[in-house]
Structures are given as structure tokens and as C-alpha cells.
Amino acid sequence: MSGKRFFRWLIRGLAAVFILVIGALISLLALMWAEHKTEITLPAPTGHFAVGRTMYTWVNKAETDELAPSPGTRREVLVWIWYPSAGGSAPPAEYLPAPWRSALERYSGVMMSQFFTRDLSRVQTHSASDPDVSPEQRSYPVVIMRAGGGALTADFTTLAEDLASHGYFVVGFDAPYRTSLVVLPDNRIIERRQADNPENLSADEANRLINRLLPMWTTDTRFVVNQLQQLNSSDASGRFTGRLDMQRLGMFGHSFGGATALQFCHEDVRCKAGIDIDGAPYGSVVQEGLKQPFMFLLSDHSREQSDPAGMQIGADIHSIYSRLPNGGFLITIRGAHHFTFSDQALLKSQYMMRVISSLAGVGKLEARRGLTITTTFIHTFFDAYLKGAPSSALTGVSSQYPEVQFEARQDR
């Protein structure tokens, strides 16, 4: 073949490959757009209670916000409460209120909000807005739920609804300047600064920031618990007065929210049991340990076993787990990834999730399966340690799921 003929052949071949790639990308975007516009219903709660949801904004007048641009700004939290409801004709709760959806679309950009993520107005929840509390019991245990990093509380609606359906008040909250985006009732939109996101920093800078953030997160948690105690003592509406059993208080969180659950339970004796969902431990709890029952629920980190940072996180988790005096659980879900535990596993484009899983070789676990495993372990754990059910039920749960690697320390 002459040089000219070879050159023409090469050009035609490259052009054909280019056309195929462009065609594949256009087809993928078309599929993602159609998926984006399709209605989706979150996994149904497995408990027998109907679920209500309400929201509050609370200002902590005793604490200034170190991350706010204006000195002297008081800390605020936007609180989401899911609870066992009496049912009735209350309207369904939106997955995310319209002002939040609009702000999130602007914050995320066109590709992320219109192609990589479902249309959040088409996500159907299983909660009703502001119904009465179920009269079946006089009061119900309370579990604080904390999303990780900049994630929104609403990202964990599936976990919250399921736990509430088993007879719990589930209380999550978003914090301005710590959560990636918060929309307050007066229409203020507060975005987290890039400099306050550890993911944007080098390892050393990120660790310094995390050690600065952790006390803020635990202080926010303590403030929310204090507010719940006041709400339980005297709710102006009368709806929640005496309905929250603050003597049976637990906490769980994902990622940095899991680290917060660890440190809060270490610091505050009001926490009777907790769960860290795939969060690296930080703070004094690493050295001093815990006295409460605690569960670590982890994704599949088998590919990180040779990474020094991953090895240190694993060592810290095992160190805390091995010293638990009142029973503990260490659970790994094979095939799970970091976002298996949140609604993002369902609400991000499944086409892109498959591509990423194939390229990275991780995250093979089907999204609804992962959420089912997670919700089952969460409510079974809290049933044992906040309601007095047999802790052996957790062993029974583990046998239902071959993906689960299960370790348990017997209660002493």
C-alpha cells in the first residue's frame, strides 16, 4: 500500500471511529435525558407505621458561625424530622422543596442536574407533610441522622422513612456553610465555600480542616438534641409535647456524618447507641474509644488495602471496634461503594453508574439491594439497643444477605 493510500485509509478509519464515538455519546445523553424525566418512587418503608415529615429552622444564639463571612453570625440549622404518623389526608411530602430544587440546579450545573441526576420533582417519597403523631405509643425513641460532607439531609430520605416506619423520630439537619447548599425559609441561599470543602485540599490541609470542622459538627448535633428536648417539653402546637423519648436517643451518619456520630456518642452520654456508615474516624474517640453499643457499616474497601491512608482508616475503625465494652458490630457489604447507602445510588443516572462501575471495577451491588441491606441493619440495630429487642437478631439479618461480611462482639 502506498503512503498516500495508507494516509487516506487512516483518515477514513479515524473519521469512522470519531463518528461512532460521537454517536455513542449522543445516544447515551439521549438515554440519560429520558431517564432524567422519568418518575421514580423511593423504596417502600418496611415498618407498619405511616410516616410524617416536618421541618424547622433553629438559631443557636449561643454560638457564632466561624465559617460565615460576617463576624458574629449566629449558627443556624435547617431540621428535617420524620416520625410515625397517624395517617389521614395530609398531603405527600416533596422529596426536596421547589426552592431547594431550583437552587441545587443552579449550583450543580446543567450536566449534573439535567443529565447525571433524576428530576427531583419526579421523585416520589412515602412521607406526608405535617400529620399528627401516631397515637399507637405514648412516645417514640429518637435517632439523629447526619449526612456526610456537603451532602443534603434529603439524600438519605430512604433511610429516614424506613426507620420512622419502625417507630422512631428521625432527625436530620443541614447547616449553612457546612452543608454544600442550604435554602432557608426566608429564601436565603447559602453555599459552602470551596475553601471549606476538604475534598478540594491536599491531604495535610484536609486533615487540618477536618479537625477544625468536627467540633462544629458535634456542637451542632448537641444543639439539635437540646432543641428536641425543649420541643418535647413544650411544643407550641402541642403536636410533639411528650412524644419524643429522649431517654432512648441514638445517632447514625454517613461519611463525615458517621465520624460525627462516633465523636458525639463519645462526648455526650445522652447517646445510647450509634452507627458509622462508611465514615473515617476522627477526634478523641480514636484514642479513647466508646462506651455505648456501636455498629460500623462499611462499603467494599478491598481495593484500598494497600493504600496507606486506607490502611490507617481501617486500623482506626478496628481499634475502636475491638474496645467496645457493650457489644459492637463490624459489617462490610461486598460490592458496595461509598454512595450505596444514600438515595444517590438511585437518583444518579444508572447508565453512568454502570459505566463508572465497569471502569473502576467497584460498586457492582444493585442500588435497591444496597438500600434494603442498609435499612434492615439500621432498624434492627436500633431495635436492639433503643427498644430492647435481642441483639442476636443482627446475626439473623446477616445470614439473609450473602454480600455481607459480619463480625460481632458479644454484649458483656
Short mmCIF file of C-alpha atoms in Angstrom, two decimals:
data_model
loop_
_atom_site.label_atom_id
_atom_site.label_comp_id
_atom_site.label_asym_id
_atom_site.label_seq_id
_atom_site.Cartn_x
_atom_site.Cartn_y
_atom_site.Cartn_z
CA MET A 1 0.00 0.00 0.00
CA SER A 2 1.40 3.41 -0.99
CA GLY A 3 1.91 6.15 1.54
CA LYS A 4 -0.96 8.24 0.12
CA ARG A 5 -3.38 5.33 0.12
CA PHE A 6 -2.42 4.41 3.67
CA PHE A 7 -2.90 8.02 4.77
CA ARG A 8 -6.36 8.17 3.18
CA TRP A 9 -7.27 4.82 4.78
CA LEU A 10 -6.09 6.07 8.17
CA ILE A 11 -8.10 9.29 7.87
CA ARG A 12 -11.25 7.39 6.90
CA GLY A 13 -10.73 4.98 9.80
CA LEU A 14 -10.25 7.76 12.32
CA ALA A 15 -13.30 9.57 10.95
CA ALA A 16 -15.39 6.42 11.32
CA VAL A 17 -14.20 5.94 14.91
CA PHE A 18 -14.94 9.60 15.65
CA ILE A 19 -18.45 9.28 14.22
CA LEU A 20 -19.06 6.13 16.26
CA VAL A 21 -17.86 7.78 19.47
CA ILE A 22 -19.98 10.90 18.86
CA GLY A 23 -22.97 8.71 18.04
CA ALA A 24 -22.47 6.69 21.22
CA LEU A 25 -22.21 9.86 23.33
CA ILE A 26 -25.35 11.33 21.76
CA SER A 27 -27.20 8.07 22.36
CA LEU A 28 -26.01 7.96 25.97
CA LEU A 29 -27.09 11.56 26.57
CA ALA A 30 -30.49 10.82 25.00
CA LEU A 31 -30.95 7.82 27.31
CA MET A 32 -29.86 9.88 30.32
CA TRP A 33 -32.26 12.70 29.40
CA ALA A 34 -35.17 10.26 29.08
CA GLU A 35 -34.18 8.70 32.42
CA HIS A 36 -33.97 12.16 33.99
CA LYS A 37 -37.61 12.88 33.08
CA THR A 38 -38.95 9.52 34.29
CA GLU A 39 -40.80 9.34 37.60
CA ILE A 40 -39.20 7.21 40.29
CA THR A 41 -40.53 6.04 43.67
CA LEU A 42 -38.16 5.51 46.58
CA PRO A 43 -38.05 2.05 48.20
CA ALA A 44 -41.10 1.47 50.39
CA PRO A 45 -40.58 1.58 54.17
CA THR A 46 -40.73 -1.84 55.80
CA GLY A 47 -42.31 -0.91 59.14
CA HIS A 48 -46.04 -0.76 59.83
CA PHE A 49 -46.26 2.94 60.73
CA ALA A 50 -47.22 5.60 58.20
CA VAL A 51 -44.55 8.32 58.04
CA GLY A 52 -44.85 12.05 58.56
CA ARG A 53 -42.29 14.75 57.87
CA THR A 54 -41.92 18.28 59.13
CA MET A 55 -39.21 20.95 59.05
CA TYR A 56 -37.87 23.58 61.45
CA THR A 57 -35.23 26.31 61.35
CA TRP A 58 -33.42 26.77 64.65
CA VAL A 59 -30.92 29.52 65.51
CA ASN A 60 -28.20 28.80 68.05
CA LYS A 61 -27.87 32.14 69.82
CA ALA A 62 -25.03 30.85 71.98
CA GLU A 63 -22.68 30.03 69.08
CA THR A 64 -21.24 32.20 66.33
CA ASP A 65 -20.53 30.57 62.99
CA GLU A 66 -16.79 30.53 62.34
CA LEU A 67 -17.34 29.78 58.65
CA ALA A 68 -19.76 32.64 57.99
CA PRO A 69 -18.30 35.62 56.08
CA SER A 70 -19.78 38.15 58.53
CA PRO A 71 -18.32 38.10 62.08
CA GLY A 72 -20.90 37.49 64.78
CA THR A 73 -23.25 35.48 62.55
CA ARG A 74 -25.20 33.01 64.69
CA ARG A 75 -25.30 29.38 63.74
CA GLU A 76 -28.48 28.08 62.14
CA VAL A 77 -29.69 24.61 61.28
CA LEU A 78 -32.45 23.52 58.94
CA VAL A 79 -34.02 20.48 60.62
CA TRP A 80 -35.95 17.64 58.95
CA ILE A 81 -38.00 15.34 61.19
CA TRP A 82 -39.55 12.07 60.03
CA TYR A 83 -41.87 10.35 62.52
CA PRO A 84 -44.57 7.68 62.96
CA SER A 85 -47.79 9.33 61.87
CA ALA A 86 -51.47 8.81 62.44
CA GLY A 87 -52.06 8.70 58.69
CA GLY A 88 -55.04 10.59 57.36
CA SER A 89 -55.33 13.05 54.49
CA ALA A 90 -52.12 15.08 54.88
CA PRO A 91 -50.54 15.95 51.51
CA PRO A 92 -47.47 13.99 50.37
CA ALA A 93 -44.08 15.49 51.19
CA GLU A 94 -41.95 16.58 48.26
CA TYR A 95 -38.58 14.89 48.07
CA LEU A 96 -36.95 18.30 48.01
CA PRO A 97 -38.96 21.55 48.20
CA ALA A 98 -39.11 23.60 44.97
CA PRO A 99 -36.81 26.44 46.18
CA TRP A 100 -34.16 23.84 47.06
CA ARG A 101 -34.51 22.17 43.65
CA SER A 102 -34.05 25.47 41.81
CA ALA A 103 -31.03 26.44 43.89
CA LEU A 104 -29.49 22.98 43.51
CA GLU A 105 -29.87 23.09 39.72
CA ARG A 106 -28.01 26.40 39.57
CA TYR A 107 -25.37 25.13 42.00
CA SER A 108 -24.80 21.81 40.21
CA GLY A 109 -24.85 22.99 36.60
CA VAL A 110 -26.70 21.72 33.54
CA MET A 111 -24.93 18.40 33.01
CA MET A 112 -25.16 17.27 36.62
CA SER A 113 -28.74 18.41 37.21
CA GLN A 114 -30.26 17.65 33.78
CA PHE A 115 -28.41 14.51 32.70
CA PHE A 116 -26.50 12.90 35.58
CA THR A 117 -29.33 13.22 38.14
CA ARG A 118 -33.05 12.44 38.13
CA ASP A 119 -35.56 15.28 38.02
CA LEU A 120 -36.10 15.63 41.78
CA SER A 121 -39.64 16.92 41.25
CA ARG A 122 -40.47 13.44 39.94
CA VAL A 123 -39.11 11.54 42.96
CA GLN A 124 -41.97 10.09 44.99
CA THR A 125 -41.49 9.73 48.74
CA HIS A 126 -43.53 7.78 51.31
CA SER A 127 -43.93 10.69 53.74
CA ALA A 128 -46.86 13.01 54.38
CA SER A 129 -46.45 16.67 55.30
CA ASP A 130 -47.14 17.55 58.94
CA PRO A 131 -49.67 14.91 60.01
CA ASP A 132 -50.33 14.12 63.67
CA VAL A 133 -48.08 11.69 65.51
CA SER A 134 -49.36 8.13 65.69
CA PRO A 135 -51.31 7.51 68.91
CA GLU A 136 -50.20 3.87 69.00
CA GLN A 137 -47.47 4.66 71.55
CA ARG A 138 -47.16 7.47 74.06
CA SER A 139 -43.63 8.28 72.92
CA TYR A 140 -41.02 7.03 70.45
CA PRO A 141 -37.21 6.75 70.51
CA VAL A 142 -35.23 9.48 68.76
CA VAL A 143 -32.38 8.94 66.28
CA ILE A 144 -30.24 11.78 64.93
CA MET A 145 -29.21 11.29 61.30
CA ARG A 146 -26.28 13.24 59.82
CA ALA A 147 -25.40 13.36 56.14
CA GLY A 148 -21.74 13.39 55.18
CA GLY A 149 -19.59 16.26 53.95
CA GLY A 150 -21.66 18.63 51.84
CA ALA A 151 -24.48 16.12 51.23
CA LEU A 152 -28.09 17.13 51.85
CA THR A 153 -30.20 15.51 54.55
CA ALA A 154 -32.80 14.72 51.88
CA ASP A 155 -30.25 12.43 50.19
CA PHE A 156 -30.99 9.93 52.99
CA THR A 157 -34.79 10.01 52.78
CA THR A 158 -34.97 6.25 52.18
CA LEU A 159 -33.10 5.50 55.42
CA ALA A 160 -35.10 8.07 57.39
CA GLU A 161 -38.51 6.91 56.15
CA ASP A 162 -37.75 3.27 56.81
CA LEU A 163 -36.55 3.90 60.36
CA ALA A 164 -39.53 6.18 61.12
CA SER A 165 -41.88 3.46 59.87
CA HIS A 166 -40.48 1.19 62.60
CA GLY A 167 -41.47 3.65 65.31
CA TYR A 168 -38.72 6.29 65.60
CA PHE A 169 -38.36 10.03 65.36
CA VAL A 170 -35.56 10.50 62.82
CA VAL A 171 -33.99 13.95 62.93
CA GLY A 172 -31.59 15.17 60.26
CA PHE A 173 -30.30 18.67 59.70
CA ASP A 174 -28.46 20.84 57.19
CA ALA A 175 -26.06 23.51 58.41
CA PRO A 176 -25.22 26.68 56.45
CA TYR A 177 -21.55 26.90 55.41
CA ARG A 178 -21.05 23.19 56.22
CA THR A 179 -23.69 21.56 54.00
CA SER A 180 -22.96 22.27 50.32
CA LEU A 181 -26.19 24.22 49.89
CA VAL A 182 -28.92 25.36 52.29
CA VAL A 183 -32.13 27.21 51.40
CA LEU A 184 -33.66 28.91 54.44
CA PRO A 185 -37.36 29.80 54.80
CA ASP A 186 -36.65 33.49 54.13
CA ASN A 187 -35.25 32.41 50.72
CA ARG A 188 -31.63 32.95 51.65
CA ILE A 189 -29.43 30.54 49.70
CA ILE A 190 -26.15 29.74 51.43
CA GLU A 191 -23.45 27.84 49.61
CA ARG A 192 -20.42 26.30 51.23
CA ARG A 193 -17.16 27.98 50.24
CA GLN A 194 -14.75 25.86 48.21
CA ALA A 195 -12.07 26.53 50.84
CA ASP A 196 -14.27 24.80 53.44
CA ASN A 197 -14.56 21.59 51.42
CA PRO A 198 -11.85 19.08 52.45
CA GLU A 199 -12.16 17.34 49.07
CA ASN A 200 -10.59 20.40 47.41
CA LEU A 201 -7.49 20.36 49.60
CA SER A 202 -4.26 18.43 49.91
CA ALA A 203 -4.17 15.62 52.45
CA ASP A 204 -2.47 17.69 55.16
CA GLU A 205 -4.73 20.70 54.58
CA ALA A 206 -7.80 18.48 54.52
CA ASN A 207 -6.88 16.90 57.88
CA ARG A 208 -6.39 20.32 59.46
CA LEU A 209 -9.77 21.47 58.17
CA ILE A 210 -11.48 18.26 59.30
CA ASN A 211 -10.08 18.65 62.81
CA ARG A 212 -11.48 22.19 62.79
CA LEU A 213 -14.88 21.11 61.40
CA LEU A 214 -15.52 18.14 63.69
CA PRO A 215 -16.14 20.23 66.86
CA MET A 216 -18.56 22.40 64.86
CA TRP A 217 -20.48 19.33 63.70
CA THR A 218 -20.69 17.83 67.18
CA THR A 219 -21.71 21.20 68.65
CA ASP A 220 -24.46 21.48 66.04
CA THR A 221 -25.61 17.98 67.00
CA ARG A 222 -25.66 18.84 70.68
CA PHE A 223 -27.68 21.98 69.94
CA VAL A 224 -30.24 19.98 67.94
CA VAL A 225 -30.61 17.46 70.78
CA ASN A 226 -31.12 20.33 73.23
CA GLN A 227 -33.78 21.82 70.96
CA LEU A 228 -35.53 18.47 70.70
CA GLN A 229 -35.65 18.28 74.48
CA GLN A 230 -37.31 21.71 74.56
CA LEU A 231 -39.72 20.68 71.81
CA ASN A 232 -40.63 17.58 73.77
CA SER A 233 -41.17 19.62 76.93
CA SER A 234 -43.30 22.31 75.36
CA ASP A 235 -44.24 22.32 71.69
CA ALA A 236 -46.29 25.44 70.95
CA SER A 237 -48.50 23.42 68.60
CA GLY A 238 -48.87 20.62 71.14
CA ARG A 239 -48.15 18.05 68.46
CA PHE A 240 -44.78 16.84 69.79
CA THR A 241 -45.11 17.58 73.51
CA GLY A 242 -44.20 14.40 75.40
CA ARG A 243 -43.98 12.33 72.20
CA LEU A 244 -40.17 12.12 71.90
CA ASP A 245 -38.50 9.63 74.23
CA MET A 246 -35.24 11.50 74.80
CA GLN A 247 -34.04 8.78 77.18
CA ARG A 248 -33.73 6.50 74.16
CA LEU A 249 -31.52 8.56 71.87
CA GLY A 250 -29.29 7.20 69.12
CA MET A 251 -27.35 8.62 66.19
CA PHE A 252 -26.13 7.47 62.80
CA GLY A 253 -24.37 9.23 59.99
CA HIS A 254 -22.75 8.67 56.63
CA SER A 255 -19.12 9.52 55.79
CA PHE A 256 -18.17 12.61 57.86
CA GLY A 257 -21.62 12.32 59.42
CA GLY A 258 -20.52 8.88 60.62
CA ALA A 259 -17.38 10.39 62.12
CA THR A 260 -19.64 12.93 63.85
CA ALA A 261 -21.82 10.13 65.25
CA LEU A 262 -18.70 8.48 66.68
CA GLN A 263 -17.41 11.65 68.31
CA PHE A 264 -20.82 12.82 69.55
CA CYS A 265 -21.53 9.46 71.20
CA HIS A 266 -18.07 9.63 72.78
CA GLU A 267 -18.73 13.11 74.17
CA ASP A 268 -22.41 13.02 75.12
CA VAL A 269 -23.85 10.40 77.47
CA ARG A 270 -27.33 11.08 76.10
CA CYS A 271 -26.35 8.99 73.07
CA LYS A 272 -27.26 5.40 73.89
CA ALA A 273 -26.18 3.75 70.61
CA GLY A 274 -24.75 4.77 67.25
CA ILE A 275 -23.80 3.77 63.72
CA ASP A 276 -20.98 4.97 61.49
CA ILE A 277 -21.85 4.35 57.83
CA ASP A 278 -18.62 4.28 55.80
CA GLY A 279 -17.01 7.17 57.67
CA ALA A 280 -13.35 7.54 58.62
CA PRO A 281 -12.98 8.17 62.38
CA TYR A 282 -11.56 11.47 63.65
CA GLY A 283 -11.22 13.14 67.02
CA SER A 284 -10.53 11.91 70.52
CA VAL A 285 -12.78 8.86 70.08
CA VAL A 286 -9.99 7.21 68.08
CA GLN A 287 -7.71 7.14 71.14
CA GLU A 288 -10.32 6.95 73.92
CA GLY A 289 -12.96 4.69 72.41
CA LEU A 290 -16.68 4.38 73.18
CA LYS A 291 -18.83 3.03 75.98
CA GLN A 292 -22.07 2.65 74.00
CA PRO A 293 -23.09 -0.12 71.61
CA PHE A 294 -21.92 0.84 68.14
CA MET A 295 -22.02 -0.50 64.60
CA PHE A 296 -19.70 0.17 61.67
CA LEU A 297 -21.45 -0.37 58.33
CA LEU A 298 -18.88 -0.21 55.55
CA SER A 299 -18.70 -0.38 51.78
CA ASP A 300 -16.26 -2.64 49.96
CA HIS A 301 -12.76 -1.26 50.56
CA SER A 302 -10.90 -4.35 49.38
CA ARG A 303 -9.17 -2.38 46.58
CA GLU A 304 -7.75 0.06 49.14
CA GLN A 305 -5.96 -2.47 51.34
CA SER A 306 -2.52 -1.46 50.06
CA ASP A 307 -3.19 2.29 50.29
CA PRO A 308 -1.53 3.80 53.40
CA ALA A 309 -4.41 6.21 54.10
CA GLY A 310 -6.98 3.44 53.66
CA MET A 311 -4.97 1.13 55.90
CA GLN A 312 -4.87 3.78 58.64
CA ILE A 313 -8.63 4.31 58.47
CA GLY A 314 -9.18 0.57 58.71
CA ALA A 315 -6.82 0.35 61.68
CA ASP A 316 -8.64 3.18 63.49
CA ILE A 317 -12.02 1.54 62.93
CA HIS A 318 -10.77 -1.82 64.20
CA SER A 319 -9.15 -0.15 67.20
CA ILE A 320 -12.46 1.44 68.26
CA TYR A 321 -14.44 -1.69 67.48
CA SER A 322 -12.12 -4.01 69.41
CA ARG A 323 -12.51 -1.92 72.60
CA LEU A 324 -16.30 -1.66 72.60
CA PRO A 325 -17.43 -2.85 76.07
CA ASN A 326 -21.17 -3.15 75.40
CA GLY A 327 -21.34 -5.03 72.13
CA GLY A 328 -20.39 -3.93 68.68
CA PHE A 329 -20.73 -4.85 65.04
CA LEU A 330 -18.40 -4.50 62.09
CA ILE A 331 -20.17 -5.08 58.79
CA THR A 332 -18.85 -4.85 55.24
CA ILE A 333 -21.13 -5.06 52.21
CA ARG A 334 -19.21 -6.60 49.34
CA GLY A 335 -19.78 -4.83 46.03
CA ALA A 336 -20.99 -1.64 47.74
CA HIS A 337 -19.48 1.79 47.11
CA HIS A 338 -19.50 4.96 49.22
CA PHE A 339 -22.89 6.17 47.93
CA THR A 340 -24.64 2.79 48.13
CA PHE A 341 -26.12 3.99 51.43
CA SER A 342 -27.89 7.10 50.11
CA ASP A 343 -30.64 7.87 47.63
CA GLN A 344 -27.89 9.00 45.25
CA ALA A 345 -27.40 5.34 44.37
CA LEU A 346 -30.87 5.51 42.79
CA LEU A 347 -31.09 9.14 41.70
CA LYS A 348 -27.85 9.43 39.77
CA SER A 349 -28.06 8.18 36.19
CA GLN A 350 -28.00 4.40 36.24
CA TYR A 351 -26.37 4.44 32.80
CA MET A 352 -23.46 6.49 34.10
CA MET A 353 -23.28 4.43 37.29
CA ARG A 354 -22.86 1.28 35.19
CA VAL A 355 -20.13 2.91 33.10
CA ILE A 356 -18.25 4.08 36.20
CA SER A 357 -18.64 0.70 37.92
CA SER A 358 -17.29 -1.09 34.84
CA LEU A 359 -14.31 1.24 34.51
CA ALA A 360 -13.48 1.33 38.23
CA GLY A 361 -14.31 -2.32 38.93
CA VAL A 362 -16.29 -1.38 42.06
CA GLY A 363 -19.88 -0.73 43.04
CA LYS A 364 -21.42 -3.82 41.45
CA LEU A 365 -24.20 -4.06 44.04
CA GLU A 366 -27.65 -3.17 42.67
CA ALA A 367 -28.88 0.14 44.17
CA ARG A 368 -32.15 -1.04 45.72
CA ARG A 369 -30.46 -4.14 47.10
CA GLY A 370 -27.86 -1.98 48.82
CA LEU A 371 -30.51 0.27 50.36
CA THR A 372 -32.50 -2.77 51.54
CA ILE A 373 -29.47 -4.20 53.32
CA THR A 374 -28.69 -0.81 54.88
CA THR A 375 -32.19 -0.07 56.16
CA THR A 376 -32.54 -3.58 57.58
CA PHE A 377 -29.34 -3.35 59.60
CA ILE A 378 -30.15 0.15 60.84
CA HIS A 379 -33.59 -0.56 62.25
CA THR A 380 -32.55 -3.97 63.61
CA PHE A 381 -29.60 -2.40 65.44
CA PHE A 382 -31.65 0.39 67.00
CA ASP A 383 -34.45 -2.03 67.86
CA ALA A 384 -31.87 -3.96 69.87
CA TYR A 385 -30.21 -1.05 71.64
CA LEU A 386 -33.01 1.52 71.97
CA LYS A 387 -36.01 -0.81 72.29
CA GLY A 388 -34.52 -3.83 74.00
CA ALA A 389 -35.00 -6.38 71.19
CA PRO A 390 -32.50 -9.29 71.11
CA SER A 391 -29.17 -8.24 69.60
CA SER A 392 -28.91 -11.77 68.15
CA ALA A 393 -31.40 -10.59 65.50
CA LEU A 394 -28.48 -8.85 63.78
CA THR A 395 -26.81 -12.21 63.23
CA GLY A 396 -30.03 -13.44 61.67
CA VAL A 397 -30.11 -10.42 59.36
CA SER A 398 -26.56 -11.05 58.21
CA SER A 399 -27.44 -14.58 57.17
CA GLN A 400 -30.09 -13.23 54.78
CA TYR A 401 -27.54 -11.39 52.65
CA PRO A 402 -24.58 -13.29 51.16
CA GLU A 403 -22.96 -9.93 50.29
CA VAL A 404 -22.46 -9.17 53.99
CA GLN A 405 -19.27 -9.86 55.90
CA PHE A 406 -20.32 -9.80 59.56
CA GLU A 407 -18.35 -9.51 62.79
CA ALA A 408 -19.89 -9.11 66.25
CA ARG A 409 -18.64 -8.60 69.78
CA GLN A 410 -20.94 -10.18 72.34
CA ASP A 411 -22.54 -7.93 74.95
CA ARG A 412 -20.82 -8.05 78.32
#
